[in-house]
JSON list of C-alpha atoms in Angstrom, two decimals:
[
{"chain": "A", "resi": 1, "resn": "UNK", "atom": "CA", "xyz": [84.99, 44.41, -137.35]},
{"chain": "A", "resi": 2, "resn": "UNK", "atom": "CA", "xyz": [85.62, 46.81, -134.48]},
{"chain": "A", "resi": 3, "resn": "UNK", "atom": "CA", "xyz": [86.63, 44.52, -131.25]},
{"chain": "A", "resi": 4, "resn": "UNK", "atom": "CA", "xyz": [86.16, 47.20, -128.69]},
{"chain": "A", "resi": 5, "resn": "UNK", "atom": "CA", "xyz": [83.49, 49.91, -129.29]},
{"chain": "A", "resi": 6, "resn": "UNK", "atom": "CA", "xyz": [82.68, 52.91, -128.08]},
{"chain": "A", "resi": 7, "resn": "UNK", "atom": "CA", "xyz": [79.15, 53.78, -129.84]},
{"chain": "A", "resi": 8, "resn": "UNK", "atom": "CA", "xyz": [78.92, 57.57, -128.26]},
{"chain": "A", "resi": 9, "resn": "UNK", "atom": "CA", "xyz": [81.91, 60.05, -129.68]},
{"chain": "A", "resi": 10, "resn": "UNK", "atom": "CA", "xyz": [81.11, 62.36, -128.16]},
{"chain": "A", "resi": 11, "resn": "UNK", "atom": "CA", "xyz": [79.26, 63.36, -124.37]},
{"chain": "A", "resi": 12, "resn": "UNK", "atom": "CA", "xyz": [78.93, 66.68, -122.62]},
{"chain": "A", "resi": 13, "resn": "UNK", "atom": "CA", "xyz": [78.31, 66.91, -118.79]},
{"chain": "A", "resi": 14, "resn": "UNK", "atom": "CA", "xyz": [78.14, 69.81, -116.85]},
{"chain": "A", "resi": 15, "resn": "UNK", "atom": "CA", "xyz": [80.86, 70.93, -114.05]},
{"chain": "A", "resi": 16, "resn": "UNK", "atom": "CA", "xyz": [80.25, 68.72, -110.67]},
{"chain": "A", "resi": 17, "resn": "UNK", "atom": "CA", "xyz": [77.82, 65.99, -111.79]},
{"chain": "A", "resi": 18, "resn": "UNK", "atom": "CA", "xyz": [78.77, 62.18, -113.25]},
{"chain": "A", "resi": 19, "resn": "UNK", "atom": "CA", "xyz": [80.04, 61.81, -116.14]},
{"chain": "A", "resi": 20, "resn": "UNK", "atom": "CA", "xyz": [79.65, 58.29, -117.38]},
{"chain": "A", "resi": 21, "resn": "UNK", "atom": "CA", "xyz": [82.00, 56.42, -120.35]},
{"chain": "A", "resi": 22, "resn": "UNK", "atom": "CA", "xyz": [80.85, 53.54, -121.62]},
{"chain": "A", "resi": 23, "resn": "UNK", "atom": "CA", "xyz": [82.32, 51.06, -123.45]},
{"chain": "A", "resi": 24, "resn": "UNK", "atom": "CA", "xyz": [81.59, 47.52, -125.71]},
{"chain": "A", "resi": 25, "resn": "UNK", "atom": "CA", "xyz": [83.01, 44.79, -126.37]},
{"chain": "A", "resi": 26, "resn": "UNK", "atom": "CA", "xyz": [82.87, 41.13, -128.36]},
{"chain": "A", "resi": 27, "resn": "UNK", "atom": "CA", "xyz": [85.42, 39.08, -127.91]},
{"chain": "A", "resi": 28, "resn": "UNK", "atom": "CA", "xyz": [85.24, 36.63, -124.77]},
{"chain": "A", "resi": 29, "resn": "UNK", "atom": "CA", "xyz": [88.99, 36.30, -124.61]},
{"chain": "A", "resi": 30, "resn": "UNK", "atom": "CA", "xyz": [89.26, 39.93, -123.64]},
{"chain": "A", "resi": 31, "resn": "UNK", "atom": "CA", "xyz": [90.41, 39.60, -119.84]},
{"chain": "A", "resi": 32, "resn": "UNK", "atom": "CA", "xyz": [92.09, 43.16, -119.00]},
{"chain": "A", "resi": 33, "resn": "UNK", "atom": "CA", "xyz": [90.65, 46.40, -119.81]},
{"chain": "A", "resi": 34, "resn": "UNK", "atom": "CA", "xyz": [92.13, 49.76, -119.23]},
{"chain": "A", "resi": 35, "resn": "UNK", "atom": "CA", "xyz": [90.59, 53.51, -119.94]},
{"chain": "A", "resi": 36, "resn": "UNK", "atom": "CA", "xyz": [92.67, 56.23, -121.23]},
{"chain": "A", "resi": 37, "resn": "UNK", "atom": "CA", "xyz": [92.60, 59.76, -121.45]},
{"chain": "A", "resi": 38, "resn": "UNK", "atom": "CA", "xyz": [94.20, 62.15, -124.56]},
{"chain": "A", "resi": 39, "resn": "UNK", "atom": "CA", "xyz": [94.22, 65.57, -124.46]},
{"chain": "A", "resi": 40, "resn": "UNK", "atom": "CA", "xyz": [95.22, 66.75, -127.91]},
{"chain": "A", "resi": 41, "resn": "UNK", "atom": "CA", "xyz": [98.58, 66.54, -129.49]},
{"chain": "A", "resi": 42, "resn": "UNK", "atom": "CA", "xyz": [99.05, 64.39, -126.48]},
{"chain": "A", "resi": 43, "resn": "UNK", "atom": "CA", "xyz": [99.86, 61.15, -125.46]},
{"chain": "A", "resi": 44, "resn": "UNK", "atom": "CA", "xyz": [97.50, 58.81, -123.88]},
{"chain": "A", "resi": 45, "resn": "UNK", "atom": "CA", "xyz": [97.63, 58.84, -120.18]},
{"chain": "A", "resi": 46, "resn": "UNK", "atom": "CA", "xyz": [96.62, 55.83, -118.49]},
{"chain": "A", "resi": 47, "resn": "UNK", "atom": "CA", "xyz": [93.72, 56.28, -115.84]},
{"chain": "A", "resi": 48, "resn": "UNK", "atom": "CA", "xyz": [92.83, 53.20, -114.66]},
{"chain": "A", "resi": 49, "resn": "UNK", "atom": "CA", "xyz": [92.25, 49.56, -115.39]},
{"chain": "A", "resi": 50, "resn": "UNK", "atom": "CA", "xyz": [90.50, 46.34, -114.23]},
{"chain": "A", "resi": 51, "resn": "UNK", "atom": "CA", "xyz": [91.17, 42.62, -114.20]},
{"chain": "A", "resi": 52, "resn": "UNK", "atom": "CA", "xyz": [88.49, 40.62, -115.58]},
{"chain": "A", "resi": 53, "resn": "UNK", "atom": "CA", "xyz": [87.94, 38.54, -112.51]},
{"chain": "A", "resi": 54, "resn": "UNK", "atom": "CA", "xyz": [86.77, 41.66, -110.89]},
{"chain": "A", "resi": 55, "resn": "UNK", "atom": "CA", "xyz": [83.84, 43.65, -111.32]},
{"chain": "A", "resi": 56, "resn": "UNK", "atom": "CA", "xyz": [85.18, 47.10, -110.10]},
{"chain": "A", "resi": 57, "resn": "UNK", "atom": "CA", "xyz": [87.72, 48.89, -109.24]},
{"chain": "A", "resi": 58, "resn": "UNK", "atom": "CA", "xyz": [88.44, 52.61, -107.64]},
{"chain": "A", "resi": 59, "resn": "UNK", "atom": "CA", "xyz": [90.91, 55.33, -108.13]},
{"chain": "A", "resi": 60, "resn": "UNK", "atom": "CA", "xyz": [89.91, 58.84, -106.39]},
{"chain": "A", "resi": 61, "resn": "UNK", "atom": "CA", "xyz": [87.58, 60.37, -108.86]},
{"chain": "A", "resi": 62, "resn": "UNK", "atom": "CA", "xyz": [87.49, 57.31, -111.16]},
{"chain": "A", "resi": 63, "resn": "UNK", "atom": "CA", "xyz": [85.91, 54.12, -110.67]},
{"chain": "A", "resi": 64, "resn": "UNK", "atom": "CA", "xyz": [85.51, 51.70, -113.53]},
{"chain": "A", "resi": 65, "resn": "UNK", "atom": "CA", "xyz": [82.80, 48.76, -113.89]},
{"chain": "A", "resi": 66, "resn": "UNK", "atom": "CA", "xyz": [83.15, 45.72, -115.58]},
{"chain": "A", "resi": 67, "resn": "UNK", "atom": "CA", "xyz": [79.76, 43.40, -116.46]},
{"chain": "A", "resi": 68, "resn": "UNK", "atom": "CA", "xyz": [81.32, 40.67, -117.99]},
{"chain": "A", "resi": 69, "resn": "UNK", "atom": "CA", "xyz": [78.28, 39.03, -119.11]},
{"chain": "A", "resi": 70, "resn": "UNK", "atom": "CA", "xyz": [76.90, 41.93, -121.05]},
{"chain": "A", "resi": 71, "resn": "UNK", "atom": "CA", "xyz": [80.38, 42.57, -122.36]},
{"chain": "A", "resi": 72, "resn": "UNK", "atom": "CA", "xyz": [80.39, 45.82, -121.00]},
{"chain": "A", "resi": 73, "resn": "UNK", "atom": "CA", "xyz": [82.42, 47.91, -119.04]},
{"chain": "A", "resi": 74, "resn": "UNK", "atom": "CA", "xyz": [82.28, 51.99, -117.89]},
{"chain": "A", "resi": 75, "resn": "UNK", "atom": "CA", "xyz": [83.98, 54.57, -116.56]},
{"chain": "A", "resi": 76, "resn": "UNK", "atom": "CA", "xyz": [82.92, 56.90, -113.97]},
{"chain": "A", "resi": 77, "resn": "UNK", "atom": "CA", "xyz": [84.28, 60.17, -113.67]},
{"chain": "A", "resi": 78, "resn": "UNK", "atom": "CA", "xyz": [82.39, 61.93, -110.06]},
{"chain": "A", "resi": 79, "resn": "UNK", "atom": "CA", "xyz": [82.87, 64.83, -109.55]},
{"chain": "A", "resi": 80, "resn": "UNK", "atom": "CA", "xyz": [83.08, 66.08, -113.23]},
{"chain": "A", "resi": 81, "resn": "UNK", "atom": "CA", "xyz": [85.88, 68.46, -113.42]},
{"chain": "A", "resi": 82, "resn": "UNK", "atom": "CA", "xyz": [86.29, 71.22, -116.60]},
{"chain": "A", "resi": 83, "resn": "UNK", "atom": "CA", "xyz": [89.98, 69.15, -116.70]},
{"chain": "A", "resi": 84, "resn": "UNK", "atom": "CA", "xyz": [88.39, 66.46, -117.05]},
{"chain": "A", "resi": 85, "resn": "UNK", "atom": "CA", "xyz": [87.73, 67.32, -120.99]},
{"chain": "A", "resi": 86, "resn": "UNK", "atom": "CA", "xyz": [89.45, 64.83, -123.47]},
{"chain": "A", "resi": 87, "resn": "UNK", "atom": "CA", "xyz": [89.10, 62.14, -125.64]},
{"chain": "A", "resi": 88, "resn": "UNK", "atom": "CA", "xyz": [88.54, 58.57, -123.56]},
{"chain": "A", "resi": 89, "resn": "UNK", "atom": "CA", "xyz": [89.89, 55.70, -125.22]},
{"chain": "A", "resi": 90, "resn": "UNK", "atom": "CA", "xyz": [88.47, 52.09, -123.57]},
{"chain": "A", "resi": 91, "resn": "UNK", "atom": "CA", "xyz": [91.25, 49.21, -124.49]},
{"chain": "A", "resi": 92, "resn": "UNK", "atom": "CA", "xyz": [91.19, 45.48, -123.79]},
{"chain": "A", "resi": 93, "resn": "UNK", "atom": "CA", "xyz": [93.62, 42.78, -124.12]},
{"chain": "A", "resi": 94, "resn": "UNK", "atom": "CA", "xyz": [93.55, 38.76, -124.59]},
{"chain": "A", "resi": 95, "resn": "UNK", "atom": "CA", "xyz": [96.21, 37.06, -122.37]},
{"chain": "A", "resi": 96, "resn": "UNK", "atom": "CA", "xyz": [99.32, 36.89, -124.30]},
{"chain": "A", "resi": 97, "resn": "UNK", "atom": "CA", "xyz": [98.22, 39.34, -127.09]},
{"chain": "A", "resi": 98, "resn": "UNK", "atom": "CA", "xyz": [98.37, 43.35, -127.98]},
{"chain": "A", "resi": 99, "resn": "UNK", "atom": "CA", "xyz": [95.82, 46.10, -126.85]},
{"chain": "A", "resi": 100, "resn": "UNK", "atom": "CA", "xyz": [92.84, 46.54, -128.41]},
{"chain": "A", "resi": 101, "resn": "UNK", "atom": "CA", "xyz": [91.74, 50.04, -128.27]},
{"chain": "A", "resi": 102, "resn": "UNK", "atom": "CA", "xyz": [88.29, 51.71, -128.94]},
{"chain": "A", "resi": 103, "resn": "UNK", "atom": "CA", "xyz": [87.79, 54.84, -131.28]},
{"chain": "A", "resi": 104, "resn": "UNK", "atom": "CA", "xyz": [87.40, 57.34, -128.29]},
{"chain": "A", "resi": 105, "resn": "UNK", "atom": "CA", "xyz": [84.51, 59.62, -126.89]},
{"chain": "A", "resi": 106, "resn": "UNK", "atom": "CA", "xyz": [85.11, 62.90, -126.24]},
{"chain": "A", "resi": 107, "resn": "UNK", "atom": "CA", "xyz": [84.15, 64.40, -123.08]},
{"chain": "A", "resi": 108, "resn": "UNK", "atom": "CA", "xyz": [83.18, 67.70, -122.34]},
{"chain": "A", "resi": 109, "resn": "UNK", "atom": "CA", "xyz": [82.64, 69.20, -119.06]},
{"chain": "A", "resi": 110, "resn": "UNK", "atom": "CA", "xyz": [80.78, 72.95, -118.80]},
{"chain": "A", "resi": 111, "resn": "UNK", "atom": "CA", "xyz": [81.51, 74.92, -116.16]},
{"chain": "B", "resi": 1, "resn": "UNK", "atom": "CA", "xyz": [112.35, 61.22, -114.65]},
{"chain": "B", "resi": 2, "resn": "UNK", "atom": "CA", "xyz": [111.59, 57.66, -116.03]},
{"chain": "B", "resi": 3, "resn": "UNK", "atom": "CA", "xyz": [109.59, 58.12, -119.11]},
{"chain": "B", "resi": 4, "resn": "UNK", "atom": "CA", "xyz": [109.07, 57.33, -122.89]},
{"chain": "B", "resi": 5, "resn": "UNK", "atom": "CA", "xyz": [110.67, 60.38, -125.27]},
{"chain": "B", "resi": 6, "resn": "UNK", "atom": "CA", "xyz": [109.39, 60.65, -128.82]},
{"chain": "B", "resi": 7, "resn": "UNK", "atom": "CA", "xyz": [111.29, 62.84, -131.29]},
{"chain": "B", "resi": 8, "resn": "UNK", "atom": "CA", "xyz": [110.89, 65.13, -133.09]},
{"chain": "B", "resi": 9, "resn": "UNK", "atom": "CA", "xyz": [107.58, 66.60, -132.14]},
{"chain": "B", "resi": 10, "resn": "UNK", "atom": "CA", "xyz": [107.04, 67.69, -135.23]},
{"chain": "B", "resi": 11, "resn": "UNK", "atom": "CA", "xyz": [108.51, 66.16, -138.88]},
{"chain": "B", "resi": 12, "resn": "UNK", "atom": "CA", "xyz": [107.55, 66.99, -142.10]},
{"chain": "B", "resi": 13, "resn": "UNK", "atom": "CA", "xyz": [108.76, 65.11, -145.29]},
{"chain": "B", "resi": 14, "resn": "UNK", "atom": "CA", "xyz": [108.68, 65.40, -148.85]},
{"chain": "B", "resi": 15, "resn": "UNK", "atom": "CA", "xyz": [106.94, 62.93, -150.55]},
{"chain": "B", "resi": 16, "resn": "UNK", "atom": "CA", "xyz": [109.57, 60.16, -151.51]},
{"chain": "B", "resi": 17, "resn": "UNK", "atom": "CA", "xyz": [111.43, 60.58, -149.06]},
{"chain": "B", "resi": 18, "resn": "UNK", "atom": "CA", "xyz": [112.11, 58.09, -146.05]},
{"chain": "B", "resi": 19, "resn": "UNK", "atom": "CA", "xyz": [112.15, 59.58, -142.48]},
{"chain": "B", "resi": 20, "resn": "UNK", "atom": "CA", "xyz": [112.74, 57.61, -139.35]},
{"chain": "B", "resi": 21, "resn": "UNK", "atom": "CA", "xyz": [110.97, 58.97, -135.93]},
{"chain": "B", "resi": 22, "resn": "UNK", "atom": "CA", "xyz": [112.96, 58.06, -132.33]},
{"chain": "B", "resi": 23, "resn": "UNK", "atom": "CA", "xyz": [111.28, 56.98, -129.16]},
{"chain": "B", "resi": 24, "resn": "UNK", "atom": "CA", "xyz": [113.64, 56.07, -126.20]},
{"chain": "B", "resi": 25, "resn": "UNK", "atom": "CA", "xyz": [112.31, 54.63, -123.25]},
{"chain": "B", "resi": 26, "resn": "UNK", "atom": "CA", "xyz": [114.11, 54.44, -119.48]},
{"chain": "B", "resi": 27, "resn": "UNK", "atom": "CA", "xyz": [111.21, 52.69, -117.89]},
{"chain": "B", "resi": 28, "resn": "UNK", "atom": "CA", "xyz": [113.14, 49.21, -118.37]},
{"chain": "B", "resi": 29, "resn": "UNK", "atom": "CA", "xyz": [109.68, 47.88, -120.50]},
{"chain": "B", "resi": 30, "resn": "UNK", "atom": "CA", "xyz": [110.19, 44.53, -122.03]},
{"chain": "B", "resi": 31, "resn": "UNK", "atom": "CA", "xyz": [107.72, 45.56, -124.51]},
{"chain": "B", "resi": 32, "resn": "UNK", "atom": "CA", "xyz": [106.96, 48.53, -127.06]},
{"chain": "B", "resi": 33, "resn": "UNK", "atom": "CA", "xyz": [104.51, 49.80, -129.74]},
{"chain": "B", "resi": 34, "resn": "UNK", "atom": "CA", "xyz": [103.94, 52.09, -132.31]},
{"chain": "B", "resi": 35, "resn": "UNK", "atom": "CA", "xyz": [100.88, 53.03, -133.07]},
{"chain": "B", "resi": 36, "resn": "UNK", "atom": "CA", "xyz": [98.86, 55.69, -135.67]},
{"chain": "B", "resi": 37, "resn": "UNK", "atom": "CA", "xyz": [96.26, 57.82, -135.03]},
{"chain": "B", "resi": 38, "resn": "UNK", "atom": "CA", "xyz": [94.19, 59.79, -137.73]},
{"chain": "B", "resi": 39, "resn": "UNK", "atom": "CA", "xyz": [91.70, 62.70, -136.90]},
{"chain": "B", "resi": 40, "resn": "UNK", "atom": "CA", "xyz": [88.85, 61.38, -135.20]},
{"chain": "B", "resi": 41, "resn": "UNK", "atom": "CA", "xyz": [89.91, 58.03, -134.79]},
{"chain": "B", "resi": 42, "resn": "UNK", "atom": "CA", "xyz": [91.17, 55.64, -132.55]},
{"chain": "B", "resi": 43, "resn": "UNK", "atom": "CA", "xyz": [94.68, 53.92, -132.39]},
{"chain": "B", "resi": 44, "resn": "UNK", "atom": "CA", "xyz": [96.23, 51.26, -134.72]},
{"chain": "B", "resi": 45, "resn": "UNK", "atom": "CA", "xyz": [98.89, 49.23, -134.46]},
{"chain": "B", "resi": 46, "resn": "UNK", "atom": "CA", "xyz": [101.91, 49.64, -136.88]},
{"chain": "B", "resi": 47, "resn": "UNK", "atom": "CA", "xyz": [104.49, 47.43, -135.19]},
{"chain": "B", "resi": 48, "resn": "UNK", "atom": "CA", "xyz": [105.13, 45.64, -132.02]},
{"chain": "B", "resi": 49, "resn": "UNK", "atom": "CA", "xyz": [108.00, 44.25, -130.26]},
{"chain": "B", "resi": 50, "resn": "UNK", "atom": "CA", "xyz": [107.84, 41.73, -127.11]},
{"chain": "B", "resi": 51, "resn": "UNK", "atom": "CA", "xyz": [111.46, 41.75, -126.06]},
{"chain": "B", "resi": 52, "resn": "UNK", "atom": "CA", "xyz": [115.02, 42.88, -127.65]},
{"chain": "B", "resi": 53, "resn": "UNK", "atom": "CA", "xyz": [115.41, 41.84, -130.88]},
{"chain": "B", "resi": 54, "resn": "UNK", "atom": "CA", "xyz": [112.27, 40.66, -131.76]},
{"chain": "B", "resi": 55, "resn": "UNK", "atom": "CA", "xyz": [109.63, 42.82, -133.35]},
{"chain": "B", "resi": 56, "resn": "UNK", "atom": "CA", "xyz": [106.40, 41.91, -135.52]},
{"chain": "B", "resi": 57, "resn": "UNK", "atom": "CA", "xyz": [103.74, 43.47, -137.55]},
{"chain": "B", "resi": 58, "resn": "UNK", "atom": "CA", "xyz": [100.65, 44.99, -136.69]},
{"chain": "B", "resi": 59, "resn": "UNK", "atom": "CA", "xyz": [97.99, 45.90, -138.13]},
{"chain": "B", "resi": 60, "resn": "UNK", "atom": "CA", "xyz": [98.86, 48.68, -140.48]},
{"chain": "B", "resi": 61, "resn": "UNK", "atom": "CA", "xyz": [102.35, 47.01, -141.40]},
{"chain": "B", "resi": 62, "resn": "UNK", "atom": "CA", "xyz": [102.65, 48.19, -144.72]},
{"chain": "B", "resi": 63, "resn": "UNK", "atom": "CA", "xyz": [104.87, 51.52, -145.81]},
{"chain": "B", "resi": 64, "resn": "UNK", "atom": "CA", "xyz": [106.56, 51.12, -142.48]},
{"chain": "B", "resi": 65, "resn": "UNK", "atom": "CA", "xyz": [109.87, 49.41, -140.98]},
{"chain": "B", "resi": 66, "resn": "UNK", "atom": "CA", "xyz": [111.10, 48.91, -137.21]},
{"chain": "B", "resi": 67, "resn": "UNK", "atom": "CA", "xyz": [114.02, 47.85, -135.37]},
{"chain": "B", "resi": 68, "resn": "UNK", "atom": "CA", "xyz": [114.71, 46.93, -131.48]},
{"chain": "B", "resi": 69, "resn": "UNK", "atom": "CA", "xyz": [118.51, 46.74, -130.76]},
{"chain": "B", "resi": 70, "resn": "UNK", "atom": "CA", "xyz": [118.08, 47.81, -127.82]},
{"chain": "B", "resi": 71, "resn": "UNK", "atom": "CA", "xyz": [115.72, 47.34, -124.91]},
{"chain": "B", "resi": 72, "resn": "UNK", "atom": "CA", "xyz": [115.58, 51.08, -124.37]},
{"chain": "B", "resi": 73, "resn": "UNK", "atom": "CA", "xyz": [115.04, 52.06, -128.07]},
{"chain": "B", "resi": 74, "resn": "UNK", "atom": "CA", "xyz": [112.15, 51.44, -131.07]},
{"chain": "B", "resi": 75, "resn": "UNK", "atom": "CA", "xyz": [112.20, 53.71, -134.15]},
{"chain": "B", "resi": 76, "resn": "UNK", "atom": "CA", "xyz": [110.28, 53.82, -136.91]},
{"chain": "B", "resi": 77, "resn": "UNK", "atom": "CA", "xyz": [110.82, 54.25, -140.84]},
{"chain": "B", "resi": 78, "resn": "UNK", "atom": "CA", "xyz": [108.24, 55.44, -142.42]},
{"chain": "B", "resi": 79, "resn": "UNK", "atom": "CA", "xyz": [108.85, 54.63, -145.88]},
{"chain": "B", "resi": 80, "resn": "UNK", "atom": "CA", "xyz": [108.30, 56.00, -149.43]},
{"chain": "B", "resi": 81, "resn": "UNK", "atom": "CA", "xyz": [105.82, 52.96, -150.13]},
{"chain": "B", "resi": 82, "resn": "UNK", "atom": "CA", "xyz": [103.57, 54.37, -147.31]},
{"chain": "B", "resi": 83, "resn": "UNK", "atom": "CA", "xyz": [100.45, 56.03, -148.84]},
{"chain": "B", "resi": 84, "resn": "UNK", "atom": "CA", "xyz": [99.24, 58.37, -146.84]},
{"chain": "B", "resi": 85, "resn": "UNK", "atom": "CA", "xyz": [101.95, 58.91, -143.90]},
{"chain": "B", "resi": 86, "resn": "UNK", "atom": "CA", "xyz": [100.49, 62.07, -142.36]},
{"chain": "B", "resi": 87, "resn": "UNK", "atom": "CA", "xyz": [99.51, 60.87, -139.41]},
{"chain": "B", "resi": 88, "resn": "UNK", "atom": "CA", "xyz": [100.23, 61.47, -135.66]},
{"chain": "B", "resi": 89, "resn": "UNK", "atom": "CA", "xyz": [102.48, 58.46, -134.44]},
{"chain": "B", "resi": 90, "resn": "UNK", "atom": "CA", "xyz": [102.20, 57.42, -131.09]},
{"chain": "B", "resi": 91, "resn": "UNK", "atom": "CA", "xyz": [105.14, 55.18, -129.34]},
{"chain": "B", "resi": 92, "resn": "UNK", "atom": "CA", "xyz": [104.18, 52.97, -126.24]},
{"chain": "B", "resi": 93, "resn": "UNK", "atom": "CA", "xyz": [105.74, 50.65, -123.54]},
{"chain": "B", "resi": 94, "resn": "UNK", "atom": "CA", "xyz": [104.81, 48.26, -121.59]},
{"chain": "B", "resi": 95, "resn": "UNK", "atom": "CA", "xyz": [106.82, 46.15, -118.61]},
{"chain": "B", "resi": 96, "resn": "UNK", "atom": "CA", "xyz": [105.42, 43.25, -120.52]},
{"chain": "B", "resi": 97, "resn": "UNK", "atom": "CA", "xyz": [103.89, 41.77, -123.51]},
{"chain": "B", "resi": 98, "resn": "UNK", "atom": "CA", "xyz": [100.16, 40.58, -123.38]},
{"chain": "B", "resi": 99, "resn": "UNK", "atom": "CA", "xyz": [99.64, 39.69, -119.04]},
{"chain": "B", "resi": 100, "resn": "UNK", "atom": "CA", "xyz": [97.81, 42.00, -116.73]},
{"chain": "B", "resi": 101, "resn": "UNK", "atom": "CA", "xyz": [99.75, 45.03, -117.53]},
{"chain": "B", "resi": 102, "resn": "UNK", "atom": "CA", "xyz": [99.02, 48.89, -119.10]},
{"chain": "B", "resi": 103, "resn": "UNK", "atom": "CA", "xyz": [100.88, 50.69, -122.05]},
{"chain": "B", "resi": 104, "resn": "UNK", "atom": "CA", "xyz": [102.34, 54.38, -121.64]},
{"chain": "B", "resi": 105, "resn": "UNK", "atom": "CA", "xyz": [102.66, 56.20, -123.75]},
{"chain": "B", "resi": 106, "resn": "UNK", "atom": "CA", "xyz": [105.10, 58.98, -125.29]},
{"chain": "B", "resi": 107, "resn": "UNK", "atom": "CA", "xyz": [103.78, 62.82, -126.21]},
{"chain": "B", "resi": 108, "resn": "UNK", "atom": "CA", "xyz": [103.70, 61.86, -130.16]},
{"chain": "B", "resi": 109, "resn": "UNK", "atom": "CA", "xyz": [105.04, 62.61, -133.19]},
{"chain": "B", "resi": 110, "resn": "UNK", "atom": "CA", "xyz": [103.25, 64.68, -136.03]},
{"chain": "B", "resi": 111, "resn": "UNK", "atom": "CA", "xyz": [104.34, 63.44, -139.80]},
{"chain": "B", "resi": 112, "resn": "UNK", "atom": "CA", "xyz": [103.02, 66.08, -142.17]},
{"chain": "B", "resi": 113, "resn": "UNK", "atom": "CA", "xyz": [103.87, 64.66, -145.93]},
{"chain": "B", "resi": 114, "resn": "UNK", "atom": "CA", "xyz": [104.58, 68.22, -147.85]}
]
């Protein structure tokens, strides 16, 4: 049973507007999330992450909320870039235990 | 340039055979991974290890084989008794295991079973 879910694979925004990532999760323990991004035959490069006792946190174009009680968190990419197109993977870890990662959504952004 | 190096970029491997893949990290992590990805799918985790000289399994254990003799270094064996190796193999580190912290990653390594 998928932990961590990501129920869109797929999203395509066009150059300039929001592009918005969203992410699931069910278990409770979960208390540090993190969003990646993977270009292909690539690495994942880490983007920005979030503490569970927070409910948001801001990097430049990036800003990522976290809605604890809907087990929920996003990622907000603003403004969309044509760079910006890759596969996001959403991760979240217990205290004391591995990553859990999502299966990805792949953004596109149209110029 | 601090950094996690995966090598080779590229492997292929006759079925049978063993083949071990090399990641080398300088970022002075306490903590590494290796995980698989196959297309159109998300990571899992092969092996993990929290500190030197300790490593343990995963998810997707079975077929592979790790060691950590050094805080800097965490290769992988992909054995004969893996099924279905061809994968792309992804090697992480992280400056600790399990508190507050994010996982980087190295560029990958392809395994194509010929």
């Amino acid at each position: 049973d998928q932990q961590v879910k990501q129920n869109s694979p797929s999203l395509s925004v066009q150059e300039g507007r929001i592009s918005i990532l969203n992410c699931d999760y069910t278990n409770s323990m979960f208390d540090y999330f993190l969003w990646y991004k993977k270009y292909p035959a690539e690495g994942p490069t880490f983007l920005i992450s979030i503490s569970s006792i927070k409910d948001k946190n801001e990097d430049g174009r990036f800003t990522v909320f976290l809605n604890k009680s809907a087990k929920h968190l996003s990622l907000h990419i603003v403004p969309s870039q044509p760079g910006d197109s890759a596969v996001y993977f959403c991760a979240a870890t217990p205290y004391g235990q591995n990553f859990v990662f999502g299966p990805g959504t792949r953004l596109s952004v149209l110029p | 340039d601090g950094g996690i190096t995966q090598s080779p970029k590229y492997l292929f491997r006759k079925e049978g055979q063993n083949v071990t893949l090399s990641c080398e990290q300088n970022l002075n992590h306490d903590a590494m991974y290796w995980y698989r990805q196959d297309p159109g799918q998300g990571l899992r985790l092969i092996y993990y290890s929290q500190i030197v000289n300790d490593f343990q399994k995963g998810d997707i254990a079975e077929g592979y084989s790790v060691s950590r003799e050094k805080k800097e270094s965490f290769p992988l064996t992909v054995t004969s008794a893996q099924k279905n190796p061809t994968a792309f193999y992804l090697c992480a580190s992280s400056i600790r295991f399990g508190r507050n912290t994010e996982a980087f990653f190295g560029q990958g390594t392809r395994l194509t079973v010929v």
